Structure formats: structure tokens, C-alpha cells
PDB file of C-alpha atoms in Angstrom:
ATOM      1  CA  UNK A   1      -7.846 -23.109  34.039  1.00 50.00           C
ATOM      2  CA  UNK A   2      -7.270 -25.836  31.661  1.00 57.00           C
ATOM      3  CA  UNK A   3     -10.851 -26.704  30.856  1.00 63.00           C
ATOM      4  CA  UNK A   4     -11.672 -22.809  31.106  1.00 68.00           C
ATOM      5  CA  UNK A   5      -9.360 -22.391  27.716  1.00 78.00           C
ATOM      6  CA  UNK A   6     -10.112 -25.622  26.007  1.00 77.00           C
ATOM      7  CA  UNK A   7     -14.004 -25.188  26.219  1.00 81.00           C
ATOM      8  CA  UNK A   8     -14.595 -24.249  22.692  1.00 86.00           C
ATOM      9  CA  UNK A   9     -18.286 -23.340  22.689  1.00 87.00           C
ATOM     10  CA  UNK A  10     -16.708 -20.281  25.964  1.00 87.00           C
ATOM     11  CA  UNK A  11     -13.800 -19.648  23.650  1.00 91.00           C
ATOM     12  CA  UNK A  12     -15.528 -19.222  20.257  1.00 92.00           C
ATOM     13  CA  UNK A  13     -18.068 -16.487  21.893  1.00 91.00           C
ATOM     14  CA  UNK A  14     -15.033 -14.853  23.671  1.00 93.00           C
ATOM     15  CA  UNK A  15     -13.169 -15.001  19.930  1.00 94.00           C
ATOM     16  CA  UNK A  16     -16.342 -13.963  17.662  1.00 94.00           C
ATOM     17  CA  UNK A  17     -16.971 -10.596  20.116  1.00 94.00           C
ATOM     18  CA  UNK A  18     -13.534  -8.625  19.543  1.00 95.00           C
ATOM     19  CA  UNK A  19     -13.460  -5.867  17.108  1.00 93.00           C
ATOM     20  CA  UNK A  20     -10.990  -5.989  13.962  1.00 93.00           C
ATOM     21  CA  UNK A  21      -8.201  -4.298  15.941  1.00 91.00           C
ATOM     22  CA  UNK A  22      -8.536  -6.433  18.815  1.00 93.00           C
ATOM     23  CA  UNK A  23      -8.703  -9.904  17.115  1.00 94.00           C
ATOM     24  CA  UNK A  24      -5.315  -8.711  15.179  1.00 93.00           C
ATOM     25  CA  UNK A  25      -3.738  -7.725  18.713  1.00 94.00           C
ATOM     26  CA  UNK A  26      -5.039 -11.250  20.449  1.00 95.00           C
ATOM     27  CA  UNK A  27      -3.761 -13.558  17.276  1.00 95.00           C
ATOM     28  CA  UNK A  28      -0.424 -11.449  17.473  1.00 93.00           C
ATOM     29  CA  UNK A  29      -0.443 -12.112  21.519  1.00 94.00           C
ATOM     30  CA  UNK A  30      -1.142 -16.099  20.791  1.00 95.00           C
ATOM     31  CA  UNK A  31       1.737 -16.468  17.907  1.00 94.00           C
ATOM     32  CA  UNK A  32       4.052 -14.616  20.176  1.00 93.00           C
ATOM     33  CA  UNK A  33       3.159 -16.427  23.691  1.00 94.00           C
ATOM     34  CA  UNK A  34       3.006 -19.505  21.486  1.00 94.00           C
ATOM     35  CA  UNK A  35       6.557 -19.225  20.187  1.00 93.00           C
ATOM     36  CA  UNK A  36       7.871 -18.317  23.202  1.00 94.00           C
ATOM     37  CA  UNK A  37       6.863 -21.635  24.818  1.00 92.00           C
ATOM     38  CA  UNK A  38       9.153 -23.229  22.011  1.00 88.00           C
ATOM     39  CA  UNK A  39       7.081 -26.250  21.384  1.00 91.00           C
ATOM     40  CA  UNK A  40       7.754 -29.477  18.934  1.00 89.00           C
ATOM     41  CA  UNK A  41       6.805 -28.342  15.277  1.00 89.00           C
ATOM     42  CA  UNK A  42       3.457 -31.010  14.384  1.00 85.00           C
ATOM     43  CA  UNK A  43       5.883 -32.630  11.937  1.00 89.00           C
ATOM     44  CA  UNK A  44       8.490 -33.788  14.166  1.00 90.00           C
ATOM     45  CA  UNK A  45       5.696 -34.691  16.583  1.00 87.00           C
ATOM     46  CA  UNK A  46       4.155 -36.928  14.187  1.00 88.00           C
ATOM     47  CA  UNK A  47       7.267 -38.273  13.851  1.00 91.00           C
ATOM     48  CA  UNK A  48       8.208 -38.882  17.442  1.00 87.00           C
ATOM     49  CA  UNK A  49       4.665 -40.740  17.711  1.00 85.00           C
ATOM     50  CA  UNK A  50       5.858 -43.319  14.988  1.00 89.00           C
ATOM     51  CA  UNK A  51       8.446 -43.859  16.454  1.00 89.00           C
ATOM     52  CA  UNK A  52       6.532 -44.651  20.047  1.00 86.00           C
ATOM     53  CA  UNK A  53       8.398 -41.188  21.598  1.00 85.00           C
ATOM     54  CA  UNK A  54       6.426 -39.796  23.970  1.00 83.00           C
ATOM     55  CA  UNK A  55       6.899 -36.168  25.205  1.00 79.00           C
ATOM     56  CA  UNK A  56       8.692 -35.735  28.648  1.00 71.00           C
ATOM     57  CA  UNK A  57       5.957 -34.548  30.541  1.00 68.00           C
ATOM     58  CA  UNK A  58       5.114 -33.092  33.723  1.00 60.00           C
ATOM     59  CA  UNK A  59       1.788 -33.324  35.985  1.00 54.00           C
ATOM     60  CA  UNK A  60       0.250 -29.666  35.124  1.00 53.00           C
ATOM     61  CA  UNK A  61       0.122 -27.300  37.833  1.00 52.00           C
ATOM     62  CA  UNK A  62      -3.155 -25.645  36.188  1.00 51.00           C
ATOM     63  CA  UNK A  63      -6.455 -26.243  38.464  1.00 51.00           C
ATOM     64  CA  UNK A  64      -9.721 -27.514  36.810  1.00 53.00           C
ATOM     65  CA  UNK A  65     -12.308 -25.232  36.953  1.00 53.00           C
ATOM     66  CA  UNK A  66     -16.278 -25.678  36.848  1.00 54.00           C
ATOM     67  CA  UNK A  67     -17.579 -23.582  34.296  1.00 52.00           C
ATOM     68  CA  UNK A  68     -21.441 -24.138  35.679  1.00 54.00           C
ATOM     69  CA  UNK A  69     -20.180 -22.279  39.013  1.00 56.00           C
ATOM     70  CA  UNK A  70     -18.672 -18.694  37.001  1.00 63.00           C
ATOM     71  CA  UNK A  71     -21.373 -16.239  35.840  1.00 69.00           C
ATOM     72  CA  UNK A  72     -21.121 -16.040  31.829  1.00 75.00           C
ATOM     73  CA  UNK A  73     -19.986 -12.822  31.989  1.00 82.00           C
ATOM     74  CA  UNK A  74     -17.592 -12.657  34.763  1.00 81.00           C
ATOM     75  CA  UNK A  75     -16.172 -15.507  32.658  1.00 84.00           C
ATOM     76  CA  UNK A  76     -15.966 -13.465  29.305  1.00 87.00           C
ATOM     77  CA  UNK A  77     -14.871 -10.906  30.823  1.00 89.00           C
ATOM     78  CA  UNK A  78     -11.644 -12.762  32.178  1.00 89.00           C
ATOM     79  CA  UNK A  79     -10.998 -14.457  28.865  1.00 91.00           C
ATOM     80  CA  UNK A  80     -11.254 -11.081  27.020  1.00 93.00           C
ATOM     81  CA  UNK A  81      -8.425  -9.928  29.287  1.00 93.00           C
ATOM     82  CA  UNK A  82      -6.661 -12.867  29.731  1.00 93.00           C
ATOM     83  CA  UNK A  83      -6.174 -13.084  25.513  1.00 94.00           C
ATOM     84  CA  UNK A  84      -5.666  -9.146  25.296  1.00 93.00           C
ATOM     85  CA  UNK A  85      -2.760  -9.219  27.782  1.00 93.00           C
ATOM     86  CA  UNK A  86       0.468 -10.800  25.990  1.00 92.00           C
ATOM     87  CA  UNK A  87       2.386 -11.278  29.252  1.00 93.00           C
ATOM     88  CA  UNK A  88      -0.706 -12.943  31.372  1.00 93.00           C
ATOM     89  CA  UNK A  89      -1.274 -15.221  28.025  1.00 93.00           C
ATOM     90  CA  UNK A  90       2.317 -16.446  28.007  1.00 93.00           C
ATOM     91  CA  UNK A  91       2.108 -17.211  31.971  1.00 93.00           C
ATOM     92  CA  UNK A  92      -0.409 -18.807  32.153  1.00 92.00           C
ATOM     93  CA  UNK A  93       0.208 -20.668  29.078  1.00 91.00           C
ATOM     94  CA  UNK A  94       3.736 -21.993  30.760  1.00 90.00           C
ATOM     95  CA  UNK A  95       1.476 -23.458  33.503  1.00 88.00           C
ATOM     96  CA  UNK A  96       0.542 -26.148  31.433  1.00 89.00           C
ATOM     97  CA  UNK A  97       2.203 -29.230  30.664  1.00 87.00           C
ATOM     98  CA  UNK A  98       4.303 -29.819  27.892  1.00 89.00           C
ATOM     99  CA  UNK A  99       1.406 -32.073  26.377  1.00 88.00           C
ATOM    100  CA  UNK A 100      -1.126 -29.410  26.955  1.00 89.00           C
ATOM    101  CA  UNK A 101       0.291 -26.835  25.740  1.00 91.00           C
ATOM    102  CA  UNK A 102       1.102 -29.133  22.559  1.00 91.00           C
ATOM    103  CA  UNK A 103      -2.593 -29.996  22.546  1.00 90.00           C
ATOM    104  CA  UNK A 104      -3.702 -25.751  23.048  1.00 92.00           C
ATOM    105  CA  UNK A 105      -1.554 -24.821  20.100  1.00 93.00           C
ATOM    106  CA  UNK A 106      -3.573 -26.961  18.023  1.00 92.00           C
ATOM    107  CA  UNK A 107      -7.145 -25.986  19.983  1.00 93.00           C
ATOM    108  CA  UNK A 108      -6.513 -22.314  19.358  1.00 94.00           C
ATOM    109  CA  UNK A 109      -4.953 -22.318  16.078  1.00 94.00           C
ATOM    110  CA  UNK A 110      -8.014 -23.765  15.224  1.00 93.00           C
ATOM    111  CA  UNK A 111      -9.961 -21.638  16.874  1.00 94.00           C
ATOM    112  CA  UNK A 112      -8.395 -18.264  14.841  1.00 95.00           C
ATOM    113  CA  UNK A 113     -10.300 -18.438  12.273  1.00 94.00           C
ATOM    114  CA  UNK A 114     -13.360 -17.343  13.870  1.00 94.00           C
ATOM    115  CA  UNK A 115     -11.766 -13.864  14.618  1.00 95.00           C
ATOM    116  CA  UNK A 116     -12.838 -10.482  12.541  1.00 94.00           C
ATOM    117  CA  UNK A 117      -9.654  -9.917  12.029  1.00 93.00           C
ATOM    118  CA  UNK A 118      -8.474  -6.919   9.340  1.00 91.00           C
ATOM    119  CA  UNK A 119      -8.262  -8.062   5.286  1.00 92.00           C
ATOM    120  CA  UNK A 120      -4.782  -9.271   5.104  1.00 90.00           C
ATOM    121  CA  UNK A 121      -4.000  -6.585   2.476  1.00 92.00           C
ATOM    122  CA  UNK A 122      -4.874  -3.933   4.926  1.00 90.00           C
ATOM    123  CA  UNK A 123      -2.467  -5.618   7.117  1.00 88.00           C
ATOM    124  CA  UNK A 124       0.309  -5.847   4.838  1.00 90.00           C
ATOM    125  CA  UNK A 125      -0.183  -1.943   4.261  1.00 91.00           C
ATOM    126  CA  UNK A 126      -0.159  -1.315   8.043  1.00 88.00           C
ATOM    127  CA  UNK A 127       2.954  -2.989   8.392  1.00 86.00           C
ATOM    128  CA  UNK A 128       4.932  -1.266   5.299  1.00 88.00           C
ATOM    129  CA  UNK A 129       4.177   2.054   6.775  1.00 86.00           C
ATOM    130  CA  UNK A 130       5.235   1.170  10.292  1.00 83.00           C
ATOM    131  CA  UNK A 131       1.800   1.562  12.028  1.00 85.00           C
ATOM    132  CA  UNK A 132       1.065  -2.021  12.687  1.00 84.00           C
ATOM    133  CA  UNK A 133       2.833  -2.732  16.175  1.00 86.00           C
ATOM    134  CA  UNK A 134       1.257   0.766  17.344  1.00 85.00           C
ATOM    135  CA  UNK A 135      -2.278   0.123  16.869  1.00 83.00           C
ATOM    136  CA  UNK A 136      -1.814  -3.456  18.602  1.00 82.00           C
ATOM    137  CA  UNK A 137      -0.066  -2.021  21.388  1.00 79.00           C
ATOM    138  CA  UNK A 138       3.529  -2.885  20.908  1.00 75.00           C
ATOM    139  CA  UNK A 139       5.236   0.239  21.542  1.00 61.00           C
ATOM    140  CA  UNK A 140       8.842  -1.580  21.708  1.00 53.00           C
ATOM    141  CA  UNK A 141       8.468  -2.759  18.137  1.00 53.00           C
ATOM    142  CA  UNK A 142       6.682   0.489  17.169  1.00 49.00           C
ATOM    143  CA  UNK A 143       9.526   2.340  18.259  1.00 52.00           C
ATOM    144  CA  UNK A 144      12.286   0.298  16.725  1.00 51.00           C
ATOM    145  CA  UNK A 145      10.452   0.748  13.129  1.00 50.00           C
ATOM    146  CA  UNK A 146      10.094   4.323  13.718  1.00 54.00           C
ATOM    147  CA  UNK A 147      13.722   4.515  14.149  1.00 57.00           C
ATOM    148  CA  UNK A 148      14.508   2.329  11.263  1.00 60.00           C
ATOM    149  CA  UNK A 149      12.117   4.655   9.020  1.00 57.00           C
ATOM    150  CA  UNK A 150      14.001   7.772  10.377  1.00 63.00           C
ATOM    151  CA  UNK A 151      17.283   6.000   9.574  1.00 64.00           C
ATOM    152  CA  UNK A 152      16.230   5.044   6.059  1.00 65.00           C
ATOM    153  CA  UNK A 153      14.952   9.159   5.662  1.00 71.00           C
ATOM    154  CA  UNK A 154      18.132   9.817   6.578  1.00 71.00           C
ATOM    155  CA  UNK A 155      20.314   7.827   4.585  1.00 74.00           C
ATOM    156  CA  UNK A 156      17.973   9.099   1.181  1.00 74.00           C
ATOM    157  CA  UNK A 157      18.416  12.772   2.342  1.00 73.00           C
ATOM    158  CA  UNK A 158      22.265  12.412   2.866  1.00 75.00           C
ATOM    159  CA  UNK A 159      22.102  10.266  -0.881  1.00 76.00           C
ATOM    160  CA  UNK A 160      20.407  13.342  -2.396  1.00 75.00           C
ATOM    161  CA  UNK A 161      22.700  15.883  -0.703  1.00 72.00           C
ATOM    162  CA  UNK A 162      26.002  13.887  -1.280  1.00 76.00           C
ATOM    163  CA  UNK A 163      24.775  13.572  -5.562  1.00 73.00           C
ATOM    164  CA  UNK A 164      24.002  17.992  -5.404  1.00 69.00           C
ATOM    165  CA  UNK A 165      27.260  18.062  -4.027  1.00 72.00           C
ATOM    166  CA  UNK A 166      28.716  16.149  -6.806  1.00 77.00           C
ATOM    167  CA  UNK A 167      26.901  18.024  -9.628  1.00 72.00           C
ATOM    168  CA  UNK A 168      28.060  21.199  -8.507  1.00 69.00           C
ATOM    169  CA  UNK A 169      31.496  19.777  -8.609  1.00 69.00           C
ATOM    170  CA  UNK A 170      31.565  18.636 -11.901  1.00 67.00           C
ATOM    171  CA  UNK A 171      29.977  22.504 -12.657  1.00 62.00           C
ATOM    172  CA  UNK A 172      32.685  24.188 -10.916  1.00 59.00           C
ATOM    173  CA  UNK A 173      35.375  22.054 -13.228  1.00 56.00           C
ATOM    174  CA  UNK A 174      33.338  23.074 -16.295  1.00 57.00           C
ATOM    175  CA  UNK A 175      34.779  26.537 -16.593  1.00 57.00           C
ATOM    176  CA  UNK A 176      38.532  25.686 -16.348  1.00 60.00           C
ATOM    177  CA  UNK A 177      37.939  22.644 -19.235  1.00 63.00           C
ATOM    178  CA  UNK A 178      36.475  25.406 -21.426  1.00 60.00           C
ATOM    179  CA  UNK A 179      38.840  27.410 -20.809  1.00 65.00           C
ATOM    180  CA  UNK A 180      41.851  25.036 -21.808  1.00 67.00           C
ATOM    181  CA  UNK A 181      40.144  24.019 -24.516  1.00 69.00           C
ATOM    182  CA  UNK A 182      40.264  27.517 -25.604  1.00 69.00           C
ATOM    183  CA  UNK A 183      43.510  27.947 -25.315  1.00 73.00           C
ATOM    184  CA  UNK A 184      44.040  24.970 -26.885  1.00 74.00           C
ATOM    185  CA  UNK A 185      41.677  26.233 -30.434  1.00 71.00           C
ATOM    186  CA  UNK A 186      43.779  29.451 -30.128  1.00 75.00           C
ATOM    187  CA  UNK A 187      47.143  27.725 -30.407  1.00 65.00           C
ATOM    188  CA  UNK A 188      45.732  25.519 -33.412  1.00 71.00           C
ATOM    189  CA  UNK A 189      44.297  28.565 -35.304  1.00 70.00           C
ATOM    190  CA  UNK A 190      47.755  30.715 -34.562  1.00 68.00           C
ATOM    191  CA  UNK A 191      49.869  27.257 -35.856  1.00 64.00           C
ATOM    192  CA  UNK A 192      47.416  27.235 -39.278  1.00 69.00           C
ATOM    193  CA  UNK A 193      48.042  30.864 -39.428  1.00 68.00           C
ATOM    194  CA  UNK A 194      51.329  31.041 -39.387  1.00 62.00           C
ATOM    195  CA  UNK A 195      51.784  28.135 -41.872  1.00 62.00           C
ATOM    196  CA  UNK A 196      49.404  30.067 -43.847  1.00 63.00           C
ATOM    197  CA  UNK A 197      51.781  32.767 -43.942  1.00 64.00           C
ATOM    198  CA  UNK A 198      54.484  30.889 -44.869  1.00 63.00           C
ATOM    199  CA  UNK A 199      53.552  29.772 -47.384  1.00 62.00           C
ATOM    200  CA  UNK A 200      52.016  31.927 -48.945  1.00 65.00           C
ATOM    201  CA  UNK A 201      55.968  33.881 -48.732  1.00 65.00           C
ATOM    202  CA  UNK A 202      57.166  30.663 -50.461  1.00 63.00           C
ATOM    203  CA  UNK A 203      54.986  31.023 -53.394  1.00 62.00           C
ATOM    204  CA  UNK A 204      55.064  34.442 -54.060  1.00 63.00           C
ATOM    205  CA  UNK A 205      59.044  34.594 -53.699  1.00 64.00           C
ATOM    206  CA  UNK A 206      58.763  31.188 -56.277  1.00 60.00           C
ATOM    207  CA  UNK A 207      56.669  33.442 -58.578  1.00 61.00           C
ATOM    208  CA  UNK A 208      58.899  36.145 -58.657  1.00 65.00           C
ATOM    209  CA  UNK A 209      61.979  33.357 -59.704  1.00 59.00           C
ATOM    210  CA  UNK A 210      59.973  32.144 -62.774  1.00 58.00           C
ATOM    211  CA  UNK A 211      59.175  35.868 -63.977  1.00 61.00           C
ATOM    212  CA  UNK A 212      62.922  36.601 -63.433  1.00 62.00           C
ATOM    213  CA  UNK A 213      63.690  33.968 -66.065  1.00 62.00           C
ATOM    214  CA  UNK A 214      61.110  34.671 -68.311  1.00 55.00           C
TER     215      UNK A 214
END
């Protein structure tokens, strides 16, 4: 198997034949069987080699195979599967040796660019509205953002209803202000009235005086 995934010339006419969809789904499969494997980053592996570090390795379990013995297609075939399948990926990934697998990171990564993969706007737009993870397949993660949009919907609607209910309080309150502040005019005019009034005594009973004494 180890040759059968390192032979670049098998790999690039495997990589070069998926459709847009599929070459998004089979670079999502390789990050995520990738990660999973947990390898050294290339930095601190650089690092380690300076240093004379070698990785702690083990003698791979994976069996050579003679590519002049497998019919083209038969072989095409199996790779087309083996890189559409996340879970056979990642197995047969962990069959390799620590080295190996170091070295296929680097052989594949490589290799990515030679997908049709989607414009990486249209991408971006798949994954805002939540349809990303069901077109490649991954119903787990498709769920999970459904559920997050619903949650979201929910939380504006109960936003919207909670600021209605708050208008119509303030509305309901509007009446009794207007009404106090009636009542409060009402005092104020009867208060200028009445010292209207009053006065108005004062000066006629101070205009009768002076005529008195005139």
C-alpha cells in the first residue's frame, strides 16, 4: 500500500478526475485523517533534525505492492474510494509508520493542488449558510450547524418579541403620565386663578379707600 499512495504519476490522475464537490469532500477527508494522526508540525521537525532527533519509529505494517500487476482501472477505482471514504483514509493511514506518515503529509499536501476544487469564495459562502458539511457528506457536523442556526433564529425571534413586549409597556404607562400631568396643569391653572381673584379683591377694595378720602 505504501508505494500504491506515494506513486505520484497514479495519484495525480486519481486527484485531477474528481468533480468540484468531490475534490472539496477528499481534501476535507485528508486534513481531517491527517490531524487525527497528530503528527510533528514541519517546524519542530526541522528542528528535531538539527538537533540529530530522530523520530521513534516503528517497522510499517503496510505491504508493498506492484503497481505493473493491478489493471489501471481496478487501481483508480480503489484510490477513488479509498480518498472518498474518511474512515478507510484514516486506517489505513495509521498503518504507516510514524516516518511515513510524516513523509505522506508532505506527498499529498503537495499533491492538493491539482484538485478542481470549488473557488474559495464559493466555499466561504457554503459554509456561512450551513450547507458545506452536507454537500461533503458530513451529516454530524451538518446537523450540529443546523441546530446552531435554529438556536440563533430563536434567540432573534425571542429578541424581537421580548423589545414588542417592552414597547407596548411603555404605551400602556403613557395614558396614566398624561393623565397626571393633567391633573397636575389643572391644579396650576386653579392656583393662578385663584390668585387672580385675589387680587384683583385687593385692588378694587384699595380703590374704593382712596375714593373714600378723596
Amino acid at each position: 500500500m505504501h508505494n500504491l499512495l506515494m506513486d505520484k504519476a497514479t495519484l495525480s490522475q486519481v486527484f485531477l478526475a474528481f468533480a468540484p464537490m468531490e475534490a472539496l469532500k477528499v481534501k476535507n477527508n485528508i486534513d481531517q485523517a491527517i490531524d487525527a494522526l497528530s503528527l510533528p508540525s514541519a517546524e519542530l521537525l526541522e528542528e528535531m533534525q538539527a538537533l540529530g532527533i530522530e523520530l521513534p519509529d516503528k517497522p510499517s505494517v503496510s505491504k508493498k505492492v506492484d503497481l505493473t500487476t493491478i489493471n489501471s482501472t481496478v487501481l483508480t477505482t480503489h484510490l477513488t474510494e479509498l480518498f472518498l471514504d474518511k474512515n478507510k483514509l484514516l486506517k489505513t493511514f495509521s498503518e504507516f509508520s510514524l516516518s511515513e506518515q510524516v513523509a505522506l503529509r508532505a506527498f499529498l499536501y503537495n499533491l492538493i493542488p491539482m484538485l478542481h476544487l470549488p473557488p474559495a469564495s464559493i466555499i466561504e459562502k457554503m459554509q456561512q449558510e450551513g450547507v458545506f458539511d452536507v454537500l461533503i457528506g458530513e451529516q454530524d457536523k451538518a446537523q450540529a450547524v443546523k441546530d446552531k442556526i435554529a438556536a440563533l433564529n430563536a434567540e432573534k425571534e425571542q429578541n424581537k418579541l421580548n423589545a414588542v413586549k417592552e414597547r407596548l409597556a411603555k404605551l400602556s404607562d403613557t395614558p396614566k403620565q398624561c393623565a397626571d400631568e393633567l391633573k397636575i396643569a389643572r391644579v396650576k391653572s386653579n392656583l393662578n386663578k385663584a390668585t387672580s381673584q385675589t387680587q384683583t379683591a385687593e385692588l378694587i377694595d384699595i380703590k374704593s379707600k382712596i375714593a373714600q378720602l378723596g
